[in-house]
Amino acid sequence: MILDDSQCISEITNKDLETISSPKSRIRLVFIFSVGEIPKEQLLATLARNFKLLKGLDLQDAPLDEIHEDVGNLLHLRYLIPGVKIQGGIGHLEELQTLHFVEANEDLNKELENLRQLRKLGIKNLKKEHGKAFCTAIEMMNHLQSLVVYKAIDGDGILDLHSLSSVPESLQHLNLNGRLGT
């Protein structure tokens, strides 16, 4: 394990991960840029199991394909930037305020309804069949300030937003990118 001048840990090994992930860990924010020699599954399982007080998790540049549902055990998490598919469990993160670069899927759209504390949401690859569930979830987010939709796609079709009867009053920033319909 290497600790540089900015108090950042880099080049962490399996042994280092065991050392810093004790039940009394005071770590609250984790940025992962690469996984190195640690198996990806072991890293995420360790984070979900041992960093119960974690408030921020940024996996945007990590070489991961998806996040396991165990991330739902991080009940104090407020900031999550996965950049990958989420298998499930995110609906348990009721304190979550920022969720960026998450890839849309059927499970995610259902679980978004539970994330009523979200202030910022960035979602990509929405499809036509996601429209109704997505719109229902957005209407329930009373604190939502920023919504960014990346690459709304559906082959030759468009993302149907007819189900969206109103947006949260708190919404200040809206960025829609892709083939959209209202």
PDB file of C-alpha atoms in Angstrom:
ATOM      1  CA  MET A   1       0.000   0.000   0.000  1.00  0.00           C
ATOM      2  CA  ILE A   2       1.330   3.433  -0.942  1.00  0.00           C
ATOM      3  CA  LEU A   3       0.182   6.587   0.865  1.00  0.00           C
ATOM      4  CA  ASP A   4       1.041   9.734  -1.090  1.00  0.00           C
ATOM      5  CA  ASP A   5       1.247  13.391   0.022  1.00  0.00           C
ATOM      6  CA  SER A   6      -2.478  13.945  -0.528  1.00  0.00           C
ATOM      7  CA  GLN A   7      -3.338  11.139   1.948  1.00  0.00           C
ATOM      8  CA  CYS A   8      -4.620   8.964  -0.877  1.00  0.00           C
ATOM      9  CA  ILE A   9      -4.025   5.245  -0.864  1.00  0.00           C
ATOM     10  CA  SER A  10      -2.908   3.733  -4.136  1.00  0.00           C
ATOM     11  CA  GLU A  11      -1.729   0.338  -5.338  1.00  0.00           C
ATOM     12  CA  ILE A  12      -3.701  -1.533  -2.714  1.00  0.00           C
ATOM     13  CA  THR A  13      -3.283  -5.303  -2.356  1.00  0.00           C
ATOM     14  CA  ASN A  14      -5.496  -8.046  -0.905  1.00  0.00           C
ATOM     15  CA  LYS A  15      -3.692  -7.799   2.435  1.00  0.00           C
ATOM     16  CA  ASP A  16      -4.090  -4.007   2.492  1.00  0.00           C
ATOM     17  CA  LEU A  17      -7.805  -4.352   1.792  1.00  0.00           C
ATOM     18  CA  GLU A  18      -8.177  -6.666   4.795  1.00  0.00           C
ATOM     19  CA  THR A  19      -6.267  -4.207   6.991  1.00  0.00           C
ATOM     20  CA  ILE A  20      -8.282  -1.090   6.142  1.00  0.00           C
ATOM     21  CA  SER A  21     -11.632  -2.850   6.090  1.00  0.00           C
ATOM     22  CA  SER A  22     -11.892  -3.706   9.759  1.00  0.00           C
ATOM     23  CA  PRO A  23     -15.329  -3.419  11.406  1.00  0.00           C
ATOM     24  CA  LYS A  24     -14.149  -0.137  12.977  1.00  0.00           C
ATOM     25  CA  SER A  25     -13.225   1.405   9.629  1.00  0.00           C
ATOM     26  CA  ARG A  26     -13.652   5.174   9.511  1.00  0.00           C
ATOM     27  CA  ILE A  27     -13.420   5.382   5.725  1.00  0.00           C
ATOM     28  CA  ARG A  28     -16.342   7.343   4.279  1.00  0.00           C
ATOM     29  CA  LEU A  29     -15.367   7.938   0.628  1.00  0.00           C
ATOM     30  CA  VAL A  30     -13.870   5.520  -1.896  1.00  0.00           C
ATOM     31  CA  PHE A  31     -12.728   6.290  -5.465  1.00  0.00           C
ATOM     32  CA  ILE A  32     -11.629   3.301  -7.522  1.00  0.00           C
ATOM     33  CA  PHE A  33      -9.587   3.964 -10.646  1.00  0.00           C
ATOM     34  CA  SER A  34      -8.362   0.448 -11.299  1.00  0.00           C
ATOM     35  CA  VAL A  35      -8.627  -2.837  -9.491  1.00  0.00           C
ATOM     36  CA  GLY A  36      -5.152  -4.241 -10.048  1.00  0.00           C
ATOM     37  CA  GLU A  37      -4.487  -7.640  -8.461  1.00  0.00           C
ATOM     38  CA  ILE A  38      -7.631  -7.698  -6.320  1.00  0.00           C
ATOM     39  CA  PRO A  39     -10.469  -9.723  -7.846  1.00  0.00           C
ATOM     40  CA  LYS A  40     -13.298  -7.334  -8.765  1.00  0.00           C
ATOM     41  CA  GLU A  41     -15.975  -9.390  -7.023  1.00  0.00           C
ATOM     42  CA  GLN A  42     -13.941  -9.559  -3.808  1.00  0.00           C
ATOM     43  CA  LEU A  43     -13.409  -5.805  -3.787  1.00  0.00           C
ATOM     44  CA  LEU A  44     -17.105  -4.932  -4.078  1.00  0.00           C
ATOM     45  CA  ALA A  45     -18.138  -7.632  -1.605  1.00  0.00           C
ATOM     46  CA  THR A  46     -15.598  -6.301   0.913  1.00  0.00           C
ATOM     47  CA  LEU A  47     -16.821  -2.738   0.448  1.00  0.00           C
ATOM     48  CA  ALA A  48     -20.452  -3.741   0.935  1.00  0.00           C
ATOM     49  CA  ARG A  49     -19.699  -5.939   3.935  1.00  0.00           C
ATOM     50  CA  ASN A  50     -17.130  -3.887   5.854  1.00  0.00           C
ATOM     51  CA  PHE A  51     -17.648  -0.233   4.961  1.00  0.00           C
ATOM     52  CA  LYS A  52     -21.150   0.147   6.397  1.00  0.00           C
ATOM     53  CA  LEU A  53     -20.656   3.875   7.076  1.00  0.00           C
ATOM     54  CA  LEU A  54     -19.452   4.648   3.545  1.00  0.00           C
ATOM     55  CA  LYS A  55     -21.071   7.821   2.195  1.00  0.00           C
ATOM     56  CA  GLY A  56     -19.470   8.047  -1.241  1.00  0.00           C
ATOM     57  CA  LEU A  57     -18.461   5.473  -3.845  1.00  0.00           C
ATOM     58  CA  ASP A  58     -17.073   6.470  -7.239  1.00  0.00           C
ATOM     59  CA  LEU A  59     -16.504   3.551  -9.619  1.00  0.00           C
ATOM     60  CA  GLN A  60     -16.633   5.521 -12.849  1.00  0.00           C
ATOM     61  CA  ASP A  61     -13.101   4.671 -13.964  1.00  0.00           C
ATOM     62  CA  ALA A  62     -12.972   1.201 -12.421  1.00  0.00           C
ATOM     63  CA  PRO A  63     -12.802  -1.719 -14.863  1.00  0.00           C
ATOM     64  CA  LEU A  64     -16.133  -3.181 -13.754  1.00  0.00           C
ATOM     65  CA  ASP A  65     -19.039  -4.449 -15.838  1.00  0.00           C
ATOM     66  CA  GLU A  66     -21.684  -4.332 -13.136  1.00  0.00           C
ATOM     67  CA  ILE A  67     -22.219  -3.711  -9.450  1.00  0.00           C
ATOM     68  CA  HIS A  68     -23.457  -6.560  -7.305  1.00  0.00           C
ATOM     69  CA  GLU A  69     -26.668  -6.132  -5.338  1.00  0.00           C
ATOM     70  CA  ASP A  70     -24.637  -6.111  -2.085  1.00  0.00           C
ATOM     71  CA  VAL A  71     -24.113  -2.383  -2.674  1.00  0.00           C
ATOM     72  CA  GLY A  72     -27.652  -2.096  -1.290  1.00  0.00           C
ATOM     73  CA  ASN A  73     -26.181  -2.866   2.151  1.00  0.00           C
ATOM     74  CA  LEU A  74     -24.417   0.516   2.234  1.00  0.00           C
ATOM     75  CA  LEU A  75     -27.365   2.214   3.896  1.00  0.00           C
ATOM     76  CA  HIS A  76     -25.563   5.520   4.550  1.00  0.00           C
ATOM     77  CA  LEU A  77     -24.411   5.903   0.943  1.00  0.00           C
ATOM     78  CA  ARG A  78     -25.319   9.316  -0.467  1.00  0.00           C
ATOM     79  CA  TYR A  79     -23.088   9.532  -3.541  1.00  0.00           C
ATOM     80  CA  LEU A  80     -22.752   6.724  -6.101  1.00  0.00           C
ATOM     81  CA  ILE A  81     -21.152   6.990  -9.502  1.00  0.00           C
ATOM     82  CA  PRO A  82     -21.043   3.505 -10.912  1.00  0.00           C
ATOM     83  CA  GLY A  83     -20.765   3.982 -14.678  1.00  0.00           C
ATOM     84  CA  VAL A  84     -21.946   0.371 -15.005  1.00  0.00           C
ATOM     85  CA  LYS A  85     -25.022  -1.834 -14.711  1.00  0.00           C
ATOM     86  CA  ILE A  86     -26.456  -2.319 -11.252  1.00  0.00           C
ATOM     87  CA  GLN A  87     -27.838  -5.810 -10.591  1.00  0.00           C
ATOM     88  CA  GLY A  88     -30.346  -4.762  -7.951  1.00  0.00           C
ATOM     89  CA  GLY A  89     -30.508  -3.751  -4.318  1.00  0.00           C
ATOM     90  CA  ILE A  90     -30.085  -0.051  -5.016  1.00  0.00           C
ATOM     91  CA  GLY A  91     -33.626   0.584  -3.830  1.00  0.00           C
ATOM     92  CA  HIS A  92     -32.400   0.013  -0.257  1.00  0.00           C
ATOM     93  CA  LEU A  93     -30.191   3.110  -0.474  1.00  0.00           C
ATOM     94  CA  GLU A  94     -32.883   5.463   0.759  1.00  0.00           C
ATOM     95  CA  GLU A  95     -30.311   8.128   1.762  1.00  0.00           C
ATOM     96  CA  LEU A  96     -28.777   8.241  -1.735  1.00  0.00           C
ATOM     97  CA  GLN A  97     -28.631  11.791  -3.089  1.00  0.00           C
ATOM     98  CA  THR A  98     -26.429  11.430  -6.183  1.00  0.00           C
ATOM     99  CA  LEU A  99     -26.573   8.621  -8.727  1.00  0.00           C
ATOM    100  CA  HIS A 100     -24.697   9.229 -11.977  1.00  0.00           C
ATOM    101  CA  PHE A 101     -23.849   7.274 -15.110  1.00  0.00           C
ATOM    102  CA  VAL A 102     -26.058   4.352 -14.220  1.00  0.00           C
ATOM    103  CA  GLU A 103     -27.261   2.121 -17.037  1.00  0.00           C
ATOM    104  CA  ALA A 104     -31.024   1.677 -17.294  1.00  0.00           C
ATOM    105  CA  ASN A 105     -32.628  -1.718 -16.942  1.00  0.00           C
ATOM    106  CA  GLU A 106     -35.995  -3.053 -15.807  1.00  0.00           C
ATOM    107  CA  ASP A 107     -34.904  -3.684 -12.190  1.00  0.00           C
ATOM    108  CA  LEU A 108     -33.307  -0.268 -11.830  1.00  0.00           C
ATOM    109  CA  ASN A 109     -36.401   1.554 -13.011  1.00  0.00           C
ATOM    110  CA  LYS A 110     -38.514  -0.212 -10.374  1.00  0.00           C
ATOM    111  CA  GLU A 111     -35.986   0.496  -7.618  1.00  0.00           C
ATOM    112  CA  LEU A 112     -35.672   4.180  -8.531  1.00  0.00           C
ATOM    113  CA  GLU A 113     -39.091   4.705  -6.956  1.00  0.00           C
ATOM    114  CA  ASN A 114     -37.510   4.097  -3.528  1.00  0.00           C
ATOM    115  CA  LEU A 115     -34.787   6.718  -4.034  1.00  0.00           C
ATOM    116  CA  ARG A 116     -36.853   9.704  -2.960  1.00  0.00           C
ATOM    117  CA  GLN A 117     -33.884  11.632  -1.535  1.00  0.00           C
ATOM    118  CA  LEU A 118     -32.099  11.846  -4.892  1.00  0.00           C
ATOM    119  CA  ARG A 119     -30.890  15.324  -5.806  1.00  0.00           C
ATOM    120  CA  LYS A 120     -28.943  14.349  -8.932  1.00  0.00           C
ATOM    121  CA  LEU A 121     -29.682  11.516 -11.344  1.00  0.00           C
ATOM    122  CA  GLY A 122     -27.799  10.622 -14.505  1.00  0.00           C
ATOM    123  CA  ILE A 123     -29.085   7.614 -16.413  1.00  0.00           C
ATOM    124  CA  LYS A 124     -28.076   6.170 -19.770  1.00  0.00           C
ATOM    125  CA  ASN A 125     -29.478   3.804 -22.374  1.00  0.00           C
ATOM    126  CA  LEU A 126     -33.155   4.262 -21.536  1.00  0.00           C
ATOM    127  CA  LYS A 127     -35.424   2.298 -23.834  1.00  0.00           C
ATOM    128  CA  LYS A 128     -39.039   2.753 -24.797  1.00  0.00           C
ATOM    129  CA  GLU A 129     -40.212   0.028 -22.417  1.00  0.00           C
ATOM    130  CA  HIS A 130     -38.515   1.861 -19.519  1.00  0.00           C
ATOM    131  CA  GLY A 131     -40.567   5.018 -20.124  1.00  0.00           C
ATOM    132  CA  LYS A 132     -43.551   4.498 -17.834  1.00  0.00           C
ATOM    133  CA  ALA A 133     -41.623   3.160 -14.817  1.00  0.00           C
ATOM    134  CA  PHE A 134     -38.975   5.855 -15.257  1.00  0.00           C
ATOM    135  CA  CYS A 135     -41.582   8.644 -15.392  1.00  0.00           C
ATOM    136  CA  THR A 136     -43.340   7.283 -12.293  1.00  0.00           C
ATOM    137  CA  ALA A 137     -40.054   7.225 -10.387  1.00  0.00           C
ATOM    138  CA  ILE A 138     -39.165  10.803 -11.429  1.00  0.00           C
ATOM    139  CA  GLU A 139     -42.525  12.120 -10.237  1.00  0.00           C
ATOM    140  CA  MET A 140     -41.844  10.650  -6.772  1.00  0.00           C
ATOM    141  CA  MET A 141     -38.446  12.358  -6.375  1.00  0.00           C
ATOM    142  CA  ASN A 142     -39.459  15.539  -4.572  1.00  0.00           C
ATOM    143  CA  HIS A 143     -35.847  16.657  -4.001  1.00  0.00           C
ATOM    144  CA  LEU A 144     -34.541  16.056  -7.542  1.00  0.00           C
ATOM    145  CA  GLN A 145     -32.557  19.097  -8.733  1.00  0.00           C
ATOM    146  CA  SER A 146     -30.691  17.689 -11.733  1.00  0.00           C
ATOM    147  CA  LEU A 147     -31.744  15.059 -14.266  1.00  0.00           C
ATOM    148  CA  VAL A 148     -29.525  13.983 -17.132  1.00  0.00           C
ATOM    149  CA  VAL A 149     -30.642  11.313 -19.592  1.00  0.00           C
ATOM    150  CA  TYR A 150     -27.818  10.029 -21.833  1.00  0.00           C
ATOM    151  CA  LYS A 151     -28.479   8.125 -25.021  1.00  0.00           C
ATOM    152  CA  ALA A 152     -32.182   7.494 -24.815  1.00  0.00           C
ATOM    153  CA  ILE A 153     -32.475   4.715 -27.380  1.00  0.00           C
ATOM    154  CA  ASP A 154     -34.887   2.231 -28.832  1.00  0.00           C
ATOM    155  CA  GLY A 155     -33.801   1.183 -32.290  1.00  0.00           C
ATOM    156  CA  ASP A 156     -36.013   3.129 -34.669  1.00  0.00           C
ATOM    157  CA  GLY A 157     -38.369   4.336 -31.926  1.00  0.00           C
ATOM    158  CA  ILE A 158     -38.289   7.097 -29.378  1.00  0.00           C
ATOM    159  CA  LEU A 159     -38.451   7.183 -25.601  1.00  0.00           C
ATOM    160  CA  ASP A 160     -42.060   7.852 -24.677  1.00  0.00           C
ATOM    161  CA  LEU A 161     -42.390  10.464 -21.934  1.00  0.00           C
ATOM    162  CA  HIS A 162     -46.196  10.751 -22.138  1.00  0.00           C
ATOM    163  CA  SER A 163     -46.462   9.179 -18.680  1.00  0.00           C
ATOM    164  CA  LEU A 164     -44.657  12.129 -17.109  1.00  0.00           C
ATOM    165  CA  SER A 165     -47.503  14.324 -15.869  1.00  0.00           C
ATOM    166  CA  SER A 166     -45.302  16.660 -13.821  1.00  0.00           C
ATOM    167  CA  VAL A 167     -41.688  17.124 -12.848  1.00  0.00           C
ATOM    168  CA  PRO A 168     -40.528  17.781  -9.283  1.00  0.00           C
ATOM    169  CA  GLU A 169     -40.724  21.466  -8.353  1.00  0.00           C
ATOM    170  CA  SER A 170     -37.122  21.305  -7.147  1.00  0.00           C
ATOM    171  CA  LEU A 171     -35.813  20.416 -10.654  1.00  0.00           C
ATOM    172  CA  GLN A 172     -33.324  23.091 -11.774  1.00  0.00           C
ATOM    173  CA  HIS A 173     -31.317  21.296 -14.456  1.00  0.00           C
ATOM    174  CA  LEU A 174     -32.669  19.035 -17.195  1.00  0.00           C
ATOM    175  CA  ASN A 175     -30.543  17.549 -19.954  1.00  0.00           C
ATOM    176  CA  LEU A 176     -32.148  15.077 -22.360  1.00  0.00           C
ATOM    177  CA  ASN A 177     -29.937  13.451 -24.967  1.00  0.00           C
ATOM    178  CA  GLY A 178     -31.307  10.996 -27.517  1.00  0.00           C
ATOM    179  CA  ARG A 179     -34.538  10.287 -29.357  1.00  0.00           C
ATOM    180  CA  LEU A 180     -37.257  11.540 -27.038  1.00  0.00           C
ATOM    181  CA  GLY A 181     -40.973  12.049 -27.413  1.00  0.00           C
ATOM    182  CA  THR A 182     -43.545  13.889 -25.299  1.00  0.00           C
TER     183      THR A 182
END
